[in-house]
One Martini backbone bead per residue (centre of mass of N, CA, C, O) as a GRO file, in nm:
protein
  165
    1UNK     BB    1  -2.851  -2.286  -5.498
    2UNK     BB    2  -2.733  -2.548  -5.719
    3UNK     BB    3  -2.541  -2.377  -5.909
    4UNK     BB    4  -2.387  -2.259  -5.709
    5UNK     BB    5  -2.273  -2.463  -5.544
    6UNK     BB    6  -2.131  -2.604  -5.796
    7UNK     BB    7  -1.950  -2.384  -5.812
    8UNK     BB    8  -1.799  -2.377  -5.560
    9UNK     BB    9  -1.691  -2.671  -5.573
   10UNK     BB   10  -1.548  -2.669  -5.874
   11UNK     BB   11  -1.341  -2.405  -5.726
   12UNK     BB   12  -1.331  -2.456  -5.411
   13UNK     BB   13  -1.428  -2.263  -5.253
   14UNK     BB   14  -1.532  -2.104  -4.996
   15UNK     BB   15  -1.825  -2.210  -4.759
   16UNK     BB   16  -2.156  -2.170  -4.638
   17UNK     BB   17  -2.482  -2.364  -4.585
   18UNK     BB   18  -2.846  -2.310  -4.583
   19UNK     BB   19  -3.149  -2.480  -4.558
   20UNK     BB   20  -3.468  -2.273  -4.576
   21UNK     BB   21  -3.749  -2.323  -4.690
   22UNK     BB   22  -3.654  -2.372  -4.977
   23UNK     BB   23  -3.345  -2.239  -4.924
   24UNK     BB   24  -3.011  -2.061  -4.956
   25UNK     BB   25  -2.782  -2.019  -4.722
   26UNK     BB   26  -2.504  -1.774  -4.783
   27UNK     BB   27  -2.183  -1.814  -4.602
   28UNK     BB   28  -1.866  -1.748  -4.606
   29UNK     BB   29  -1.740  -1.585  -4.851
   30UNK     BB   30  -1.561  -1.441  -5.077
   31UNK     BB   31  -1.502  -1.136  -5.194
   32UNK     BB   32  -1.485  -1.163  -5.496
   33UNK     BB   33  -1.779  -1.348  -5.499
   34UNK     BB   34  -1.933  -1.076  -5.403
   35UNK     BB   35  -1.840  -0.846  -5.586
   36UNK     BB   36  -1.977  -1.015  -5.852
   37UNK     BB   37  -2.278  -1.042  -5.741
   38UNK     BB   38  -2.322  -0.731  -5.728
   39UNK     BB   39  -2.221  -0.645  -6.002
   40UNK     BB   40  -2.400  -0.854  -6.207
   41UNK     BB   41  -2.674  -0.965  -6.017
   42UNK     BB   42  -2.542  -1.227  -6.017
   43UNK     BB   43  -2.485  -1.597  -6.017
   44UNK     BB   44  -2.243  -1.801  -6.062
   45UNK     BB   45  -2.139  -2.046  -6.271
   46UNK     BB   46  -2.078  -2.336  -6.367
   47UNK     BB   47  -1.922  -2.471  -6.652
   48UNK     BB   48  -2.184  -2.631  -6.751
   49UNK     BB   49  -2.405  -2.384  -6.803
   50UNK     BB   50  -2.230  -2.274  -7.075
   51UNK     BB   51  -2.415  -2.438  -7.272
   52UNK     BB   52  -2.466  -2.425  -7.608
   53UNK     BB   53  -2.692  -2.357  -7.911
   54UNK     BB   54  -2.734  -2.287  -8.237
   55UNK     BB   55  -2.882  -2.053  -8.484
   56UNK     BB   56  -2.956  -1.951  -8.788
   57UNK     BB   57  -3.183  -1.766  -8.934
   58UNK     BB   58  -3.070  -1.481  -8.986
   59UNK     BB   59  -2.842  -1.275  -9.218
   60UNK     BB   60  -2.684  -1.075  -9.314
   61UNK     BB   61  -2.587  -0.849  -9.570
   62UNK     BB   62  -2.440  -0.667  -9.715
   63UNK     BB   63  -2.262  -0.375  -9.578
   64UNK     BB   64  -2.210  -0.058  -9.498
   65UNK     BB   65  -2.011   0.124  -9.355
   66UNK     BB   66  -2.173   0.212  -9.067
   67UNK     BB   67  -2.413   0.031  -9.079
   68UNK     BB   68  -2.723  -0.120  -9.027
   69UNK     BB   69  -2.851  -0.461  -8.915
   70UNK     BB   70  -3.010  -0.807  -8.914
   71UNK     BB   71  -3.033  -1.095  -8.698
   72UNK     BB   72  -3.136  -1.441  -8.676
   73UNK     BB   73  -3.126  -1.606  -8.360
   74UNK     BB   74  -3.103  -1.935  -8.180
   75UNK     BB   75  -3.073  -2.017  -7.873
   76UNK     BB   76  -2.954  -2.282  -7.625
   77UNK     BB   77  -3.020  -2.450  -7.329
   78UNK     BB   78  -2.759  -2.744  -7.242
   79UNK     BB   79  -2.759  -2.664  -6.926
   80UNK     BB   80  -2.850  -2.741  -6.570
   81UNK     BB   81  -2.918  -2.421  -6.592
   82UNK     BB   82  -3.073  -2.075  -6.514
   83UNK     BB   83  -3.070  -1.824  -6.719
   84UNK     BB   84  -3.048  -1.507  -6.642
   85UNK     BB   85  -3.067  -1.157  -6.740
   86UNK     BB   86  -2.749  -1.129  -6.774
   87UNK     BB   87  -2.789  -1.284  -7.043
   88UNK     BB   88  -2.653  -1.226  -7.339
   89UNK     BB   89  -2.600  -1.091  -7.666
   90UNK     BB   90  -2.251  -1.082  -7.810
   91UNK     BB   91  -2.046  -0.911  -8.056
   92UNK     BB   92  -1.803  -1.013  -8.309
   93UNK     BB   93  -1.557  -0.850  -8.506
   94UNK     BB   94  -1.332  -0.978  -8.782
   95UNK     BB   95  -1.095  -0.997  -8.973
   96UNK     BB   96  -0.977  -1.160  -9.262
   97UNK     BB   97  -0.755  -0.984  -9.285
   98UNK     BB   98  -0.459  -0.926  -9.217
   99UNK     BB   99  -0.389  -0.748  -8.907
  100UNK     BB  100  -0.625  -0.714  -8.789
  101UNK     BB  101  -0.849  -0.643  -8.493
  102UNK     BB  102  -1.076  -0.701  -8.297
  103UNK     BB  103  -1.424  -0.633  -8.192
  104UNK     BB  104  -1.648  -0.519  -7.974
  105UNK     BB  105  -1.921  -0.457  -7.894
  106UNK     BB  106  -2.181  -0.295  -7.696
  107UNK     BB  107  -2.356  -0.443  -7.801
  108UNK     BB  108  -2.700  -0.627  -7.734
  109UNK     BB  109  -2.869  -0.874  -7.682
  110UNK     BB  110  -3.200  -0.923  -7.531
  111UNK     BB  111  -3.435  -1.123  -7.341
  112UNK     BB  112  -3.562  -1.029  -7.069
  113UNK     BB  113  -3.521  -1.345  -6.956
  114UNK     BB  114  -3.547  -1.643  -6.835
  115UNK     BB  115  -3.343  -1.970  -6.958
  116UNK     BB  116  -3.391  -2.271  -6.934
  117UNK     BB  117  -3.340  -2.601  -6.929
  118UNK     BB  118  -3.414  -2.658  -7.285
  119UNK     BB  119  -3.458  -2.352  -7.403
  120UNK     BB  120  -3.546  -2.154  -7.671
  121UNK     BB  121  -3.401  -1.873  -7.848
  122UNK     BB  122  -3.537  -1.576  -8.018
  123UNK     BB  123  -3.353  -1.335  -8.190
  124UNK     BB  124  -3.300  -0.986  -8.264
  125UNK     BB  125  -2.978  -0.856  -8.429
  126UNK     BB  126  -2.817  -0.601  -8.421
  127UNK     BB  127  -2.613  -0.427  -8.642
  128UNK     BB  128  -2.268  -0.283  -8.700
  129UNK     BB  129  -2.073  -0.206  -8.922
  130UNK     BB  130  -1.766  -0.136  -8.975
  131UNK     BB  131  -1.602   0.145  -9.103
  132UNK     BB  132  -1.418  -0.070  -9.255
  133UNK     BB  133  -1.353  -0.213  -9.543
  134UNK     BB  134  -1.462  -0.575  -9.548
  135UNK     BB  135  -1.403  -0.874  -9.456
  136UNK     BB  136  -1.612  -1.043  -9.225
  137UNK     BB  137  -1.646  -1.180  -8.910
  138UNK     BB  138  -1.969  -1.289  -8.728
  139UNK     BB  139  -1.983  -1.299  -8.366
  140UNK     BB  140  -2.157  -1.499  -8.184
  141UNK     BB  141  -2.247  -1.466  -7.820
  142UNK     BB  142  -2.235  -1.493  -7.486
  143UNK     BB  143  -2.275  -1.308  -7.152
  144UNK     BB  144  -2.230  -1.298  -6.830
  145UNK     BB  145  -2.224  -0.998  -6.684
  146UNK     BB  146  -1.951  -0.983  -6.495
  147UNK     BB  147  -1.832  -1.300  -6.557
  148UNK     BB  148  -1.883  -1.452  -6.865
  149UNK     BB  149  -1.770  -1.566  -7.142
  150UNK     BB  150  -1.879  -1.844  -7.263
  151UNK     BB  151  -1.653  -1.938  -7.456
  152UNK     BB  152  -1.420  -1.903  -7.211
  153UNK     BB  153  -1.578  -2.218  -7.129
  154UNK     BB  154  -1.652  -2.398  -7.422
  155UNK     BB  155  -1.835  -2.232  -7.614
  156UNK     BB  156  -1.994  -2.182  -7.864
  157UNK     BB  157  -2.038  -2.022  -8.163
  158UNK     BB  158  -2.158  -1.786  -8.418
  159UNK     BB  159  -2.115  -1.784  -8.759
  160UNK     BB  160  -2.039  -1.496  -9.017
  161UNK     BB  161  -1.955  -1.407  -9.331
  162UNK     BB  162  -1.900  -1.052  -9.418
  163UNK     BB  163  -1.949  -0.759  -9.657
  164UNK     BB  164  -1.791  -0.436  -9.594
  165UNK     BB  165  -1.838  -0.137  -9.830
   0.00000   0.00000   0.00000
């Protein structure tokens, strides 16, 4: 695979590699890359694979303190490789006045399909608004479960400012 053998050069990693009738057979990773990949049941990617592009399609409007609505993104694959099923859209809500503290929802948004490079998903996003009214940053991100998530690699986010009653 092109984009993991990416990342082991990009990261300095050891391994070995054999490519086999159009395969690649990997071997002597470090143990924590392979619990990685265990884990997440992905391969890790290289940092450029982690470039998106968003798009709002619709907005929640303002929502009443622990009601749910709905947003509808837009993001493309503008990196080299082609993001596995374990890429989700990830929601996180931060408060916009002084002193409030970010929260991760737990809930995701699944396109539940590879996403090639180049590619745009529209997905239906659920959101939850926080319990305590206020308004509020609602940011969409990716998430490679188990790997990274895309912005601590240096993707953008999306982002909309909402009241929250």
């Amino acid at each position: 695979h092109r984009c993991f053998e990416m990342y082991l050069q990009e990261t300095g990693l050891p391994y070995r590699c054999k490519r086999v009738a159009g395969s690649s057979v990997f071997w002597e990773l470090p143990p924590a890359t392979v619990e990685t990949i265990r884990q997440s049941a992905s391969l890790p990617m290289p940092r450029d694979a982690y470039r998106v592009g968003w798009t709002m399609r619709r907005a929640p409007g303002a929502l009443v303190a622990g009601s749910s609505g709905t947003a509808v993104v837009e993001y493309r694959n503008e990196g080299p490789c082609t993001w596995m099923h374990p890429v989700h859209v990830g929601i996180v809500w931060s408060p916009l006045a002084p002193g409030g503290s970010p929260r991760s929802d737990s809930d995701r948004a699944l396109p539940n399909r590879r996403v090639g490079p180049g590619e745009t998903v529209s997905l239906e996003v659920a959101v939850r608004a926080p319990s305590i009214p206020g308004r509020y940053r609602l940011e969409f991100d990716l998430v490679h479960e188990g790997v990274a998530w895309f912005s601590h690699q240096g993707a953008p986010t999306l982002a909309v400012d909402l009241d929250v009653t």
